[in-house]
Short mmCIF file of C-alpha atoms in Angstrom, two decimals:
data_model
loop_
_atom_site.label_atom_id
_atom_site.label_comp_id
_atom_site.label_asym_id
_atom_site.label_seq_id
_atom_site.Cartn_x
_atom_site.Cartn_y
_atom_site.Cartn_z
CA MET A 1 -20.40 -80.21 -3.19
CA ILE A 2 -22.50 -77.46 -2.39
CA SER A 3 -20.25 -73.81 -0.59
CA LEU A 4 -22.30 -71.40 1.33
CA LEU A 5 -20.76 -68.21 3.24
CA HIS A 6 -23.62 -68.12 5.76
CA THR A 7 -24.61 -64.65 7.87
CA ALA A 8 -26.86 -62.36 9.09
CA ASP A 9 -27.49 -58.82 11.33
CA TRP A 10 -25.08 -56.82 10.09
CA GLN A 11 -27.23 -54.13 11.20
CA ILE A 12 -25.63 -51.63 8.83
CA GLY A 13 -27.37 -47.97 9.85
CA ARG A 14 -26.23 -48.77 13.11
CA VAL A 15 -25.91 -45.84 16.22
CA PHE A 16 -23.68 -46.15 18.68
CA SER A 17 -25.12 -43.23 20.26
CA GLN A 18 -23.90 -44.67 23.78
CA PHE A 19 -20.80 -44.25 23.11
CA GLU A 20 -18.27 -40.91 22.37
CA PRO A 21 -18.81 -39.49 19.10
CA ASP A 22 -15.68 -40.62 17.21
CA ASP A 23 -16.38 -44.20 18.83
CA ALA A 24 -19.28 -44.57 17.73
CA ALA A 25 -18.24 -42.98 13.98
CA ALA A 26 -15.72 -46.23 14.38
CA LEU A 27 -18.02 -48.55 15.34
CA PHE A 28 -19.92 -47.42 12.24
CA GLU A 29 -17.55 -47.40 10.04
CA ALA A 30 -16.66 -51.59 11.00
CA ARG A 31 -20.28 -52.38 9.27
CA PHE A 32 -19.01 -51.69 6.14
CA LYS A 33 -15.73 -52.81 6.57
CA VAL A 34 -17.51 -56.64 8.01
CA VAL A 35 -19.51 -56.98 4.80
CA GLU A 36 -16.10 -56.06 2.86
CA ARG A 37 -14.46 -58.67 4.49
CA LEU A 38 -16.97 -61.02 4.37
CA ALA A 39 -17.35 -60.68 0.41
CA GLY A 40 -13.48 -61.38 0.24
CA ILE A 41 -14.05 -64.61 2.72
CA ALA A 42 -16.42 -65.41 0.39
CA ALA A 43 -14.25 -65.06 -3.42
CA GLU A 44 -11.91 -66.79 -1.57
CA ARG A 45 -13.12 -69.82 -0.40
CA LYS A 46 -15.21 -69.12 -3.96
CA VAL A 47 -18.64 -70.22 -3.14
CA ASP A 48 -20.62 -71.13 -4.59
CA ALA A 49 -23.35 -68.11 -2.96
CA VAL A 50 -23.51 -66.25 0.61
CA LEU A 51 -27.15 -66.30 2.16
CA VAL A 52 -27.48 -63.03 4.30
CA ALA A 53 -30.46 -63.75 6.79
CA GLY A 54 -32.26 -61.11 8.51
CA ASP A 55 -31.56 -57.82 9.74
CA VAL A 56 -29.25 -56.64 6.74
CA PHE A 57 -29.52 -53.16 7.81
CA ASP A 58 -30.57 -51.86 11.14
CA LEU A 59 -33.35 -49.69 10.78
CA GLN A 60 -35.73 -48.46 7.61
CA THR A 61 -34.12 -44.50 7.48
CA VAL A 62 -30.89 -45.25 6.89
CA SER A 63 -29.85 -42.86 4.43
CA ASP A 64 -29.49 -43.39 1.05
CA LYS A 65 -25.43 -42.88 1.19
CA THR A 66 -25.62 -46.38 3.78
CA ILE A 67 -27.84 -47.54 0.94
CA ARG A 68 -25.57 -47.76 -1.86
CA ARG A 69 -22.47 -47.72 0.17
CA MET A 70 -23.67 -50.89 2.08
CA PHE A 71 -24.61 -52.75 -1.35
CA ASN A 72 -21.00 -51.55 -2.63
CA ALA A 73 -19.58 -53.21 0.00
CA MET A 74 -20.94 -56.53 -1.36
CA GLN A 75 -18.20 -56.08 -5.11
CA GLY A 76 -15.68 -58.25 -3.51
CA PHE A 77 -18.31 -60.87 -4.53
CA ALA A 78 -18.78 -61.08 -7.70
CA GLY A 79 -21.26 -64.48 -7.00
CA PRO A 80 -24.85 -65.03 -5.90
CA TRP A 81 -25.99 -63.04 -2.61
CA LEU A 82 -29.33 -63.68 -1.48
CA LEU A 83 -30.70 -61.74 0.73
CA ILE A 84 -33.95 -61.57 3.10
CA PRO A 85 -35.43 -58.66 5.42
CA GLY A 86 -35.33 -59.02 9.02
CA ASN A 87 -37.30 -57.33 11.51
CA HIS A 88 -34.97 -54.77 11.80
CA ASP A 89 -35.39 -53.70 7.82
CA SER A 90 -38.84 -55.83 6.83
CA ALA A 91 -40.23 -55.36 3.69
CA LEU A 92 -42.69 -53.12 4.23
CA SER A 93 -44.86 -51.67 0.94
CA GLU A 94 -42.35 -48.34 1.84
CA SER A 95 -39.47 -49.64 3.30
CA VAL A 96 -35.65 -49.52 2.72
CA TRP A 97 -35.27 -52.29 0.07
CA SER A 98 -37.82 -50.33 -1.72
CA ARG A 99 -35.27 -47.64 -2.17
CA ALA A 100 -33.03 -49.21 -2.89
CA GLU A 101 -34.47 -50.64 -6.18
CA ARG A 102 -35.48 -47.38 -7.49
CA LEU A 103 -31.93 -46.22 -6.13
CA GLY A 104 -30.35 -48.67 -9.22
CA ALA A 105 -28.16 -50.11 -5.71
CA ILE A 106 -28.29 -53.53 -6.28
CA ALA A 107 -26.03 -55.22 -8.45
CA PRO A 108 -27.39 -57.56 -10.96
CA ASN A 109 -25.66 -60.99 -8.77
CA VAL A 110 -27.53 -60.01 -5.67
CA VAL A 111 -31.32 -61.51 -4.84
CA CYS A 112 -33.14 -59.22 -2.46
CA CYS A 113 -35.45 -62.24 -1.54
CA LEU A 114 -39.43 -60.00 -0.15
CA ALA A 115 -41.60 -62.67 -1.23
CA PRO A 116 -41.49 -66.63 0.19
CA LYS A 117 -41.11 -68.59 -2.90
CA PRO A 118 -38.15 -70.22 -4.63
CA HIS A 119 -35.16 -69.81 -5.49
CA THR A 120 -33.17 -72.61 -7.67
CA VAL A 121 -29.17 -70.56 -7.59
CA ALA A 122 -26.80 -71.63 -10.33
CA GLY A 123 -28.95 -74.94 -11.49
CA LYS A 124 -27.00 -76.21 -7.46
CA PHE A 125 -29.68 -75.54 -5.06
CA VAL A 126 -32.61 -73.88 -3.49
CA LEU A 127 -32.67 -71.85 -1.61
CA LEU A 128 -36.25 -71.37 0.13
CA PRO A 129 -36.49 -68.07 1.65
CA ALA A 130 -39.15 -66.04 4.61
CA PRO A 131 -39.05 -62.99 4.29
CA LEU A 132 -40.07 -60.35 6.94
CA THR A 133 -43.13 -58.74 5.72
CA GLN A 134 -43.85 -56.61 9.60
CA ARG A 135 -41.66 -56.16 12.19
CA HIS A 136 -43.49 -58.13 13.98
CA THR A 137 -45.16 -61.80 13.33
CA TYR A 138 -46.75 -64.85 15.47
CA GLY A 139 -47.52 -67.50 13.11
CA ASP A 140 -44.20 -69.25 11.86
CA LEU A 141 -43.08 -68.37 8.26
CA THR A 142 -41.32 -71.43 7.92
CA ASP A 143 -44.36 -72.80 7.61
CA TRP A 144 -44.54 -72.95 3.70
CA PHE A 145 -41.76 -75.07 3.56
CA ALA A 146 -41.79 -78.71 3.89
CA ALA A 147 -44.97 -77.73 1.03
CA ALA A 148 -41.71 -76.83 -1.56
CA PRO A 149 -41.01 -79.24 -4.48
CA ASP A 150 -38.30 -81.09 -4.52
CA ASP A 151 -36.58 -79.44 -7.50
CA ALA A 152 -34.01 -82.54 -9.43
CA GLY A 153 -32.45 -82.67 -6.00
CA LEU A 154 -30.56 -80.46 -5.60
CA PRO A 155 -30.64 -79.66 -1.69
CA ARG A 156 -32.90 -77.47 -0.43
CA ILE A 157 -31.73 -74.68 1.92
CA GLY A 158 -33.99 -72.95 4.32
CA LEU A 159 -33.07 -68.56 4.90
CA ALA A 160 -35.33 -67.31 8.01
CA HIS A 161 -35.10 -64.30 10.90
CA GLY A 162 -36.88 -65.29 14.01
CA CYS A 163 -37.35 -67.10 17.09
CA VAL A 164 -36.70 -71.00 17.32
CA GLN A 165 -38.87 -71.27 19.20
CA GLY A 166 -38.32 -73.10 23.07
CA ILE A 167 -34.87 -72.70 22.32
CA LEU A 168 -33.10 -69.70 23.09
CA SER A 169 -34.40 -67.55 26.33
CA GLU A 170 -37.67 -66.92 27.08
CA ASP A 171 -37.26 -62.80 27.12
CA ILE A 172 -37.29 -63.19 23.10
CA ASP A 173 -38.80 -66.54 22.99
CA SER A 174 -42.08 -64.10 20.90
CA ALA A 175 -42.36 -62.82 18.00
CA ASN A 176 -41.40 -64.36 14.26
CA PRO A 177 -41.64 -68.06 15.88
CA ILE A 178 -39.83 -70.50 13.92
CA ALA A 179 -40.98 -74.51 15.17
CA ALA A 180 -38.01 -76.23 16.12
CA GLY A 181 -37.58 -79.54 14.25
CA ARG A 182 -38.38 -77.13 10.66
CA ALA A 183 -35.10 -78.60 9.07
CA GLY A 184 -35.84 -82.09 9.19
CA GLU A 185 -40.16 -81.63 8.44
CA ALA A 186 -38.85 -79.53 5.48
CA ARG A 187 -36.77 -81.25 3.94
CA LEU A 188 -33.94 -78.89 4.38
CA ASP A 189 -30.37 -79.50 3.96
CA TYR A 190 -29.15 -77.09 6.31
CA LEU A 191 -31.68 -74.05 7.35
CA ALA A 192 -29.80 -70.69 8.14
CA LEU A 193 -31.01 -68.47 10.53
CA GLY A 194 -31.16 -65.36 11.53
CA ASP A 195 -32.00 -63.11 14.21
CA TRP A 196 -29.69 -63.70 16.96
CA HIS A 197 -27.07 -62.16 17.28
CA GLY A 198 -24.64 -65.45 18.95
CA THR A 199 -23.81 -67.82 16.41
CA ARG A 200 -24.88 -70.80 17.69
CA GLN A 201 -25.84 -75.06 16.63
CA ILE A 202 -29.66 -75.61 17.13
CA ASP A 203 -29.63 -79.82 15.74
CA GLU A 204 -27.41 -80.24 13.08
CA ARG A 205 -29.17 -78.99 9.44
CA THR A 206 -29.50 -75.93 11.38
CA TRP A 207 -27.61 -72.97 13.05
CA TYR A 208 -27.66 -68.83 13.40
CA ALA A 209 -24.38 -66.75 12.51
CA GLY A 210 -24.42 -64.41 14.46
CA THR A 211 -23.75 -60.72 13.56
CA PRO A 212 -20.23 -60.59 11.44
CA GLU A 213 -19.37 -57.61 13.88
CA THR A 214 -20.12 -57.80 17.72
CA ASP A 215 -22.57 -54.33 18.42
CA ARG A 216 -23.42 -55.35 22.38
CA PHE A 217 -21.76 -56.16 25.86
CA ARG A 218 -22.78 -60.55 25.87
CA ALA A 219 -20.82 -62.99 25.85
CA ASN A 220 -22.90 -64.50 22.91
CA ASP A 221 -19.83 -66.43 20.34
CA SER A 222 -20.79 -62.90 18.09
CA GLY A 223 -18.39 -62.03 15.27
CA GLN A 224 -18.31 -64.52 12.75
CA ALA A 225 -19.45 -66.36 9.59
CA LEU A 226 -19.75 -69.84 8.77
CA LEU A 227 -19.14 -71.74 6.34
CA VAL A 228 -20.96 -74.16 4.99
CA SER A 229 -20.70 -77.47 2.51
CA ILE A 230 -23.06 -80.13 1.82
CA ALA A 231 -21.91 -82.58 -0.94
CA GLY A 232 -25.06 -83.23 -2.29
CA ALA A 233 -29.11 -83.34 -1.10
CA GLY A 234 -29.54 -85.70 2.09
CA ALA A 235 -25.66 -85.23 3.17
CA LEU A 236 -25.70 -83.72 6.14
CA PRO A 237 -23.63 -80.29 6.48
CA GLU A 238 -20.18 -79.54 7.28
CA VAL A 239 -20.05 -76.40 8.90
CA GLU A 240 -16.73 -73.86 10.21
CA THR A 241 -17.06 -70.91 12.20
CA VAL A 242 -14.82 -68.07 10.84
CA ARG A 243 -13.87 -64.97 12.44
CA THR A 244 -14.99 -61.83 10.75
CA GLY A 245 -14.93 -59.15 13.31
CA GLN A 246 -12.45 -56.60 14.29
CA PHE A 247 -13.50 -55.49 17.33
CA ALA A 248 -13.56 -57.59 20.74
CA TRP A 249 -16.12 -56.14 23.48
CA GLN A 250 -15.92 -56.64 27.20
CA GLN A 251 -17.87 -55.66 29.73
CA LEU A 252 -16.27 -55.89 33.46
CA GLU A 253 -17.92 -55.74 36.95
CA PRO A 254 -14.90 -56.21 39.61
CA ARG A 255 -15.46 -55.52 42.95
CA LEU A 256 -13.30 -53.79 44.95
CA SER A 257 -12.07 -54.12 48.33
CA VAL A 258 -8.49 -54.88 48.95
CA LEU A 259 -5.55 -52.59 47.35
CA SER A 260 -4.49 -55.82 45.56
CA ASP A 261 -8.31 -56.12 43.46
CA VAL A 262 -6.70 -52.28 41.84
CA ASP A 263 -3.48 -53.85 40.89
CA GLU A 264 -5.72 -56.63 39.02
CA LEU A 265 -7.78 -54.23 37.41
CA VAL A 266 -4.88 -52.32 36.46
CA GLU A 267 -3.04 -54.93 35.53
CA ARG A 268 -6.26 -55.28 33.00
CA LEU A 269 -6.19 -52.73 31.97
CA ASP A 270 -3.13 -52.45 31.11
CA ARG A 271 -3.75 -54.73 28.11
CA ILE A 272 -6.02 -52.77 26.36
CA ASP A 273 -5.64 -51.67 22.64
CA GLY A 274 -7.50 -50.40 19.87
CA ASN A 275 -10.00 -53.28 18.96
CA ASP A 276 -11.65 -52.98 22.82
CA VAL A 277 -14.58 -51.73 23.21
CA LEU A 278 -15.10 -51.98 27.45
CA GLN A 279 -16.89 -51.06 29.66
CA LEU A 280 -15.90 -51.49 33.18
CA ARG A 281 -19.06 -50.66 36.37
CA ALA A 282 -16.35 -51.29 39.42
CA HIS A 283 -17.96 -52.63 43.12
CA GLY A 284 -17.08 -51.39 46.20
CA SER A 285 -14.82 -49.35 47.71
CA CYS A 286 -11.37 -48.65 47.29
CA ASP A 287 -8.81 -44.98 49.51
CA LEU A 288 -7.87 -42.20 47.71
CA GLY A 289 -4.61 -43.87 46.68
CA ALA A 290 -6.25 -46.56 44.87
CA HIS A 291 -8.32 -44.27 43.35
CA ARG A 292 -6.31 -42.38 42.45
CA LYS A 293 -3.96 -44.93 40.55
CA LEU A 294 -7.09 -46.58 39.35
CA GLY A 295 -7.92 -43.28 37.71
CA THR A 296 -4.54 -42.96 36.11
CA ALA A 297 -4.80 -46.04 34.25
CA LEU A 298 -8.25 -45.56 33.27
CA GLU A 299 -7.65 -41.65 31.28
CA ALA A 300 -3.87 -44.54 29.37
CA ALA A 301 -6.62 -46.95 28.46
CA ARG A 302 -9.43 -45.13 27.75
CA ALA A 303 -7.11 -43.25 25.15
CA ARG A 304 -5.18 -46.53 23.66
CA ALA A 305 -9.09 -48.36 23.44
CA ARG A 306 -11.71 -48.28 20.17
CA ALA A 307 -14.28 -47.11 23.24
CA LEU A 308 -14.56 -47.05 27.16
CA VAL A 309 -17.36 -46.68 29.38
CA TRP A 310 -16.64 -46.31 32.75
CA ASP A 311 -19.21 -46.41 36.02
CA GLY A 312 -17.70 -45.58 38.68
CA GLU A 313 -21.91 -44.81 40.86
CA ALA A 314 -20.78 -48.73 42.97
CA LEU A 315 -18.21 -47.92 44.02
CA ARG A 316 -17.26 -45.69 47.08
CA LEU A 317 -14.40 -43.96 48.03
CA GLU A 318 -13.33 -44.64 51.57
CA PRO A 319 -10.14 -41.80 52.52
CA THR A 320 -8.48 -43.68 55.11
CA GLU A 321 -6.88 -41.28 58.12
CA GLU A 322 -4.03 -41.40 56.77
CA ASP A 323 -5.08 -40.52 53.54
CA ILE A 324 -7.10 -37.29 55.79
CA GLN A 325 -4.00 -36.03 57.70
CA ALA A 326 -1.55 -35.87 54.63
CA LEU A 327 -4.19 -34.00 52.64
CA HIS A 328 -3.67 -31.78 56.10
CA ALA A 329 -7.93 -31.62 56.07
CA ASP A 330 -8.38 -30.40 59.92
CA GLY A 331 -11.10 -28.93 61.95
CA PHE A 332 -14.25 -27.92 59.82
CA VAL A 333 -12.90 -29.14 56.10
CA GLY A 334 -11.64 -32.61 58.49
CA GLU A 335 -15.09 -33.11 59.52
CA ALA A 336 -16.30 -32.21 55.56
CA LEU A 337 -13.93 -34.95 54.59
CA GLN A 338 -16.13 -37.26 57.64
CA GLU A 339 -18.81 -36.41 56.86
CA LEU A 340 -19.23 -36.79 52.80
CA ARG A 341 -17.54 -40.25 53.72
CA ALA A 342 -20.52 -41.84 55.75
CA GLN A 343 -23.58 -39.43 53.22
CA GLN A 344 -21.97 -42.46 50.74
CA ALA A 345 -24.54 -44.86 52.16
CA ASP A 346 -27.59 -42.54 51.83
CA ALA A 347 -29.68 -41.83 49.38
CA ASP A 348 -27.40 -39.13 47.48
CA ALA A 349 -24.24 -41.11 47.53
CA GLU A 350 -23.57 -40.26 44.15
CA LEU A 351 -23.24 -36.75 45.13
CA ALA A 352 -21.41 -37.54 48.34
CA ARG A 353 -18.89 -39.34 46.37
CA ASP A 354 -18.15 -37.02 44.01
CA ALA A 355 -18.14 -34.18 46.63
CA LEU A 356 -15.44 -36.15 48.27
CA LEU A 357 -13.24 -36.61 45.49
CA THR A 358 -13.75 -33.21 44.46
CA LEU A 359 -12.91 -31.82 47.75
CA ALA A 360 -10.20 -34.32 48.32
CA ARG A 361 -8.26 -33.12 44.66
CA ILE A 362 -8.46 -29.45 45.91
CA LEU A 363 -6.27 -30.12 48.80
CA ASP A 364 -4.29 -32.24 46.93
CA ALA A 365 -3.61 -30.33 44.67
CA GLN A 366 -3.38 -27.02 46.84
CA GLY A 367 -0.31 -29.28 49.12
CA SER A 368 1.05 -30.06 46.05
CA ARG A 369 1.78 -26.60 45.10
CA THR A 370 2.51 -25.63 48.86
CA GLY A 371 4.98 -28.30 49.15
CA VAL A 372 3.24 -30.27 52.32
CA GLY A 373 2.72 -33.47 52.10
CA ALA A 374 5.73 -33.89 50.01
#
């Protein structure tokens, strides 16, 4: 019996520039913390090895400090770590891997598989790695697995990074191809894959682990690692998903038309907490009262969430006649409000909406100071 922890796509050093600086820093830091959690899981479950299927680093130019911190985060598990380069950190002649070696950052129990050759691990299984030596390849780097000789009847484990052909969506079915059915053809007991950022089973012996810490707004079952148990050569693997990620990324695109729609969205925002990363794009329309209510809920949720990105470009502000009367906007000002409301359907809709909202806020504030409309 062998047991393995399969993970991939750590993307260490990724910069989350779409978020505010403090949120981006926390998400950057989370990628080191999840490696520490993986090490803890491996130690607790007493696995025989940890397999890391590429894209350990997000880019070749990460700092020396980031390289050292990544390998330091692995220290909680003293058993074998088996890593391959992916498309983000391919094993070029000069790469993040050669820098790590020069820094002396790689511990003796960590094997960076930079060449396609078999590794017998602790006398328990044979690892067949397919490291990327450039960012994009158009031949299948796992081809050699089938010709690799069996070693004393040990389980054969493949480790690769790329796209299984004909299985994943067409927009990524291109570079770094992996043949469907590779595990069966190459007599593999398990094929551990990276590149797809969510957990996904391809066949009974082939799995993508996904990134252990979610990093994008896509419902793809990420934030996990896989515990793999194999009774012996030829036995089917037993695969268990293990939650590893801290942050839950959510993408909401509500359509608002009546007050109950806003109330429902406000209730959802009230449930946001410090482990949520939320992207919110609202569509439709709302009056001034609903817009104020939504704005208050957004500010409260932004203070609780790890990160919140709001996009109201497609939300049309529709002051009612009662709104305009409550603002005491008559004469020229009232006409301006009506004109701005109509202009939200034009090419400069965003500018008109912002101007309308600004004018409404000014009038509202003046009314509050004078007691008008109270």
